[in-house]
Coordinates of C-alpha atoms in Angstrom, one line a residue:
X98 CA 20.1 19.1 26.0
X99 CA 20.7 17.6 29.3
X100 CA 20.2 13.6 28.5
X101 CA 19.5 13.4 32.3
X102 CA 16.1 15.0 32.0
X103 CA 14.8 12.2 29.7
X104 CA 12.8 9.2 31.1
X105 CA 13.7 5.9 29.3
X106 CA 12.1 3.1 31.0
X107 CA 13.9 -0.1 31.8
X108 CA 11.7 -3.1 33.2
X109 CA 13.5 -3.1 36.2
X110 CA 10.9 -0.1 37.2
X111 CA 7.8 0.2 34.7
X112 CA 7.3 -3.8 34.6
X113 CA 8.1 -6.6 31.3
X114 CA 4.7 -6.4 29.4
X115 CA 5.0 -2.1 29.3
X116 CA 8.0 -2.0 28.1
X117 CA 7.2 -4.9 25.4
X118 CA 4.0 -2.7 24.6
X119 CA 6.1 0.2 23.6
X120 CA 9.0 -1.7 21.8
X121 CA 6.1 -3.2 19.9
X122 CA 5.0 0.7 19.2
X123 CA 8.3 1.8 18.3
X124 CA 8.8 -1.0 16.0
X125 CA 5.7 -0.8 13.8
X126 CA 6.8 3.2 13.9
X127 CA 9.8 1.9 12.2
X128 CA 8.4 -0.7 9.7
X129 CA 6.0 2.0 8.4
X130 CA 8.4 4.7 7.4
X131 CA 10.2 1.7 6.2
X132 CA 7.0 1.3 4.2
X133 CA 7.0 4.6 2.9
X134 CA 10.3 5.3 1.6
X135 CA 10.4 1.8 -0.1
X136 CA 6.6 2.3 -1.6
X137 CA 8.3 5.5 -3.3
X138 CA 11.3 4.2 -5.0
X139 CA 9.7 0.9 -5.8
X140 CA 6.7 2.5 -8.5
X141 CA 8.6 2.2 -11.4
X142 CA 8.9 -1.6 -10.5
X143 CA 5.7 -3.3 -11.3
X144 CA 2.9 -2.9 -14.0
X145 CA 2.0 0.9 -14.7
X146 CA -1.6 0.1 -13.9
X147 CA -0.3 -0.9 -10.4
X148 CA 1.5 2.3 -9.8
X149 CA -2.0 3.6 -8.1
X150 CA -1.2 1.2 -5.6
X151 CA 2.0 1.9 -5.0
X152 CA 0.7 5.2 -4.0
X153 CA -1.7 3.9 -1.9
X154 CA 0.7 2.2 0.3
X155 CA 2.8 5.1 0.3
X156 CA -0.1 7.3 1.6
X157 CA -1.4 4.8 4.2
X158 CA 2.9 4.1 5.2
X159 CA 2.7 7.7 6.4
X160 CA -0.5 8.4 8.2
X161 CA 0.4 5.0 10.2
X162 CA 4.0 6.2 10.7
X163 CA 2.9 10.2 12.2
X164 CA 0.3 8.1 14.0
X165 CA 2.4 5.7 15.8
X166 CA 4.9 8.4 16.7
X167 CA 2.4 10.2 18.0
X168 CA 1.3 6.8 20.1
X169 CA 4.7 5.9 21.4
X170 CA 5.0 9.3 22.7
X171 CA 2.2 9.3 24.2
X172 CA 2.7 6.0 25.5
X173 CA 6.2 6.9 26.5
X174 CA 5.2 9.7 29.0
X175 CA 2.6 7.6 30.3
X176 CA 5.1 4.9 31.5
X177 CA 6.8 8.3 33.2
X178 CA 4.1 8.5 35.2
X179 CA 3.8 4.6 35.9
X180 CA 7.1 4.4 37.3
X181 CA 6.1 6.8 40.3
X182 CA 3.3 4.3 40.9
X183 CA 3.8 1.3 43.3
X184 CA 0.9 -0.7 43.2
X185 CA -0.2 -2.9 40.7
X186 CA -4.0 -2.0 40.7
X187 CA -3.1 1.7 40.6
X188 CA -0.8 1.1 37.4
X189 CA -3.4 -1.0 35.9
X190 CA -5.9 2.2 35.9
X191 CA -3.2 4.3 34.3
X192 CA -3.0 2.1 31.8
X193 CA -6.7 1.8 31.4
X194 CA -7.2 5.5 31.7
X195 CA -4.6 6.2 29.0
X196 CA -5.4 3.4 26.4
X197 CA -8.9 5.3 26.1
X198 CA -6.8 8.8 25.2
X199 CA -4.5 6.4 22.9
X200 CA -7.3 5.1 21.5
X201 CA -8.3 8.4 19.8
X202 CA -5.1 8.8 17.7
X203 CA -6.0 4.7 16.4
X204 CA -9.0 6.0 15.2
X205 CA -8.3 9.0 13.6
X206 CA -5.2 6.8 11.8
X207 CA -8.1 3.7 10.6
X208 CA -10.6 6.6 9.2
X209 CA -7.8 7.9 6.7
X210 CA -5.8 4.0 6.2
X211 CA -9.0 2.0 5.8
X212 CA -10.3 3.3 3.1
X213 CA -7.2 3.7 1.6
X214 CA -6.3 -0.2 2.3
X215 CA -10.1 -1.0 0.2
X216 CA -9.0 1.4 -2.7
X217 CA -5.5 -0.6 -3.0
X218 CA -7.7 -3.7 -3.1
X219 CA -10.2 -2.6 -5.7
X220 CA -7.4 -1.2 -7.4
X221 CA -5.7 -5.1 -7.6
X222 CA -8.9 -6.2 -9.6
X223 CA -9.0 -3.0 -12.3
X224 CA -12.5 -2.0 -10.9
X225 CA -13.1 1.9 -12.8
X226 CA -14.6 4.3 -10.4
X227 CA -16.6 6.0 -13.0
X228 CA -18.2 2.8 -14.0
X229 CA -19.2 1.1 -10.5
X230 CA -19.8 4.8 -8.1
X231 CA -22.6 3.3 -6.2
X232 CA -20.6 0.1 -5.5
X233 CA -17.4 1.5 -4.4
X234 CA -18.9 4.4 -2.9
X235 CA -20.8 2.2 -0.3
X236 CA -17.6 0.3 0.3
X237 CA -16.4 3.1 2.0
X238 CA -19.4 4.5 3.2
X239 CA -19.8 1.2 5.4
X240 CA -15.8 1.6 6.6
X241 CA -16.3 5.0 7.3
X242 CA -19.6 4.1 9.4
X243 CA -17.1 1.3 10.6
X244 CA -14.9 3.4 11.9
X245 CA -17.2 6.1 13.2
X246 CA -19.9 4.1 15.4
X247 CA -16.7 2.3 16.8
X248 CA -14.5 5.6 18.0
X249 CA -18.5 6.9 19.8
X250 CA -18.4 3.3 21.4
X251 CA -14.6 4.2 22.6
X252 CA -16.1 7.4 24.0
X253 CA -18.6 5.8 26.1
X254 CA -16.5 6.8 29.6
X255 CA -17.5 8.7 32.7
X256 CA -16.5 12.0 33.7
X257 CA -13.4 9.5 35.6
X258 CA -12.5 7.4 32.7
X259 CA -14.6 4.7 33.4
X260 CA -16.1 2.1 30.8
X261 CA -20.0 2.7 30.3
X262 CA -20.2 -1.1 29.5
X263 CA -23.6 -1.5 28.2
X264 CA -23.3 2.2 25.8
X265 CA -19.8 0.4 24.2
X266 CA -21.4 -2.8 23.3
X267 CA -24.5 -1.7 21.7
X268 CA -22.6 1.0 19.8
X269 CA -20.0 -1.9 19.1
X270 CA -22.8 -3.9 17.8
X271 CA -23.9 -0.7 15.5
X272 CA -20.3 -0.9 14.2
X273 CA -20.4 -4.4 12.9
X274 CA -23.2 -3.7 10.1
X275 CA -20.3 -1.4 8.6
X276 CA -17.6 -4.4 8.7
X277 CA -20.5 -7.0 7.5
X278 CA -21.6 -4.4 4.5
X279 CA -17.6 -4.3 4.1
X280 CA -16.8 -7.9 3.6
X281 CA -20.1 -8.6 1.7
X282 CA -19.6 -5.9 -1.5
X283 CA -15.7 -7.2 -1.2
X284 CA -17.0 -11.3 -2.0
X285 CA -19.4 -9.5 -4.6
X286 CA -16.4 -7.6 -6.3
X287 CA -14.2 -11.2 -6.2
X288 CA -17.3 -12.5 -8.2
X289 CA -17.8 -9.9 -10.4
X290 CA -14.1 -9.2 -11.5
X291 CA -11.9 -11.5 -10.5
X292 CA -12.4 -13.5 -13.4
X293 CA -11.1 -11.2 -15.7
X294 CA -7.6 -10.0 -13.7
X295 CA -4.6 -12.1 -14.3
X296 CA -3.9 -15.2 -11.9
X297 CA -1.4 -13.2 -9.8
X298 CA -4.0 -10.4 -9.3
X299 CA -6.3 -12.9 -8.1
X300 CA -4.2 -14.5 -5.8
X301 CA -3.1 -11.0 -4.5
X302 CA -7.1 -9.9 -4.0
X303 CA -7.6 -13.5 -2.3
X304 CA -4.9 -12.6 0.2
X305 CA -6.2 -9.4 0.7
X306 CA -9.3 -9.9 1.7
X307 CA -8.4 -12.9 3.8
X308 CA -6.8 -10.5 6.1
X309 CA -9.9 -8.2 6.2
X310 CA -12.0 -11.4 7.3
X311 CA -9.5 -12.5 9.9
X312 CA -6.6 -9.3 11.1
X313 CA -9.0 -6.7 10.9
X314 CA -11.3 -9.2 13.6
X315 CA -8.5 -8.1 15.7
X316 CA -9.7 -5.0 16.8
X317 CA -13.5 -5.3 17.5
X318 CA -12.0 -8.6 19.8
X319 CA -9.4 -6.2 21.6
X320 CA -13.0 -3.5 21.7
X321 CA -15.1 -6.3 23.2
X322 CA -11.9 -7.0 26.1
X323 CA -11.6 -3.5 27.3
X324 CA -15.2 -3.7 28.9
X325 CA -14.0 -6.3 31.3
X326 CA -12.4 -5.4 34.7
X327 CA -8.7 -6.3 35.4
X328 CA -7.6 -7.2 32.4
X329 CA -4.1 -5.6 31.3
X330 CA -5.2 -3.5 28.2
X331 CA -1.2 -3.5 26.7
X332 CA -2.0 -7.0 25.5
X333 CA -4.8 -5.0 23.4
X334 CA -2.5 -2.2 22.7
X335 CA 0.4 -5.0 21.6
X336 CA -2.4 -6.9 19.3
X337 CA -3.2 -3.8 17.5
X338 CA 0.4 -2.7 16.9
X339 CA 1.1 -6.1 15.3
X340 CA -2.3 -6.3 13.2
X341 CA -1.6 -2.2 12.1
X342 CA 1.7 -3.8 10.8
X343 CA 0.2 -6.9 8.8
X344 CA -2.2 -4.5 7.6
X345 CA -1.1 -2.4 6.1
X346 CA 3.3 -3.2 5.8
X347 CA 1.8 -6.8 4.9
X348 CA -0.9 -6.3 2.4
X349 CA 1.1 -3.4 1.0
X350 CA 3.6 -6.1 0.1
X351 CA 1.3 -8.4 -1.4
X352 CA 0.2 -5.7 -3.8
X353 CA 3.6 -5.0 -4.7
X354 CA 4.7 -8.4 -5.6
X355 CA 1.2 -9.0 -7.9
X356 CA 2.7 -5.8 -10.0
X357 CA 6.1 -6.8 -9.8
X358 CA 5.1 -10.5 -11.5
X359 CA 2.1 -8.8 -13.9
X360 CA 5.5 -6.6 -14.6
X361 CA 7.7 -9.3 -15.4
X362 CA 5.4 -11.7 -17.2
X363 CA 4.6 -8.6 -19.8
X364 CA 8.6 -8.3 -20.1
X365 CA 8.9 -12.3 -20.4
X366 CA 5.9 -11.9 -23.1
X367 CA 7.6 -9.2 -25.6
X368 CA 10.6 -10.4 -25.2
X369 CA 9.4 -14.0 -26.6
X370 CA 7.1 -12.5 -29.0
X371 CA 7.6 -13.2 -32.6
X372 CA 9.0 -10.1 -34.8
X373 CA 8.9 -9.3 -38.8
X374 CA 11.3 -7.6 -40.5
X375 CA 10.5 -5.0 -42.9
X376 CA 11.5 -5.1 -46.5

């Protein structure tokens, strides 16, 4: 291999904010196989009824990490290209005209994750499929209609890449039932179950959601900016690399240390538990 034919771009030549975009890519590439391998050798260290979850995270780890290989690559030959371009409003339309073709591998990632990242939740409050269908089956029903209506807004472009402004916004609009649907049956399973989960479960569904309500408003705000001229879309592409993380690394961890205390509070519990002798 002749090291000489590889592009590896410096910010002396693609610019500061590029090559921040695709350290940022690179790094949550990183954290989620990270994610992964610790999500496998960790099961056997909280609650058994937790281990689901621990598979969840594993699962969701590598989707995100295939995905965001597949993004940094992408990315990466992109700022190839962008370093044989001198002027700024030309590099600004590669950048636009690629974050679209980016955007496609996102949205493939969130259809799988998403759903995935509700399940762990549910999981967290000991809610039975086979007792609630209807109610967990509309959960992700709405993501998947989430995730659908807002990847046919993202396709919205003209034969040259352009934005069909008015098209993205109403189908963004569509979109938001999904993620209203989402967050209402998630307060109506807090109400309904969380009184009968341990305090550490609770705390770890509370978390949870609260970064459904406020990360996950991350990416319809970075859908909503990409329909305005001149704006530098690797500040969206650097927001979503940092909420993926949180996401999914973040809540992943939360889970994990709910099981690892239900764990240890069951130890702490038999091992302070009165015995009788037989005889």
């Amino acid at each position: 291999m002749n090291l000489g034919d590889r592009f590896l771009p410096t910010a002396g030549v693609v610019g500061l904010l590029p090559m921040l975009t695709w350290f940022f890519m690179l790094i949550a590439f990183y954290a989620f196989v990270g994610n992964f391998i610790f999500a496998l050798v960790s099961r056997t260290s909280v609650a058994p009824e937790h281990r689901l979850s621990r598979i969840y995270t594993a699962i969701i780890a590598a989707i995100a990490a295939i995905s965001y290989f597949l993004i940094q690559d992408y990315y990466h030959a992109m700022l190839n290209e962008l370093a044989t371009i001198p002027t700024g409003p030309g590099r600004l339309n590669l950048i636009r005209q690629s974050y679209s073709a980016i955007g496609q591998l996102r949205y493939v990632d969130w259809a799988i994750t998403t759903p995935l990242l509700l399940l762990k939740m549910v999981s967290i409050l000991k809610v039975r499929y086979r007792d609630h269908q209807t109610l967990i089956n509309t959960l992700l029903a709405a993501d998947f209609f989430m995730i659908l209506t807002g990847y046919v807004g993202e396709q919205q472009l003209t034969a040259t890449n352009e934005i069909l402004v008015g098209s993205k916004l109403i189908w963004g609009a569509i979109s938001t039932i999904g993620y209203l649907v989402v967050l209402s049956i998630l307060w109506r399973l807090w109400k309904q179950f969380s009184a009968s989960v341990l305090p550490e479960e609770r705390w770890a569904y509370r978390l949870m959601a609260l970064s459904t309500v406020t990360f996950w408003g991350v990416y319809p705000l970075g859908y909503i900016l990409t329909t305005i001229d001149g704006i530098d879309l690797n500040w969206v592409h650097l927001s979503f690399s940092v909420a993926d993380v949180i996401n999914k690394v973040g809540v992943g961890a939360i889970a994990f240390q709910a099981g690892q205390q239900v764990l240890e509070r069951r130890v702490s519990e038999e091992a302070t538990a009165p015995y009788h002798t037989v005889g």
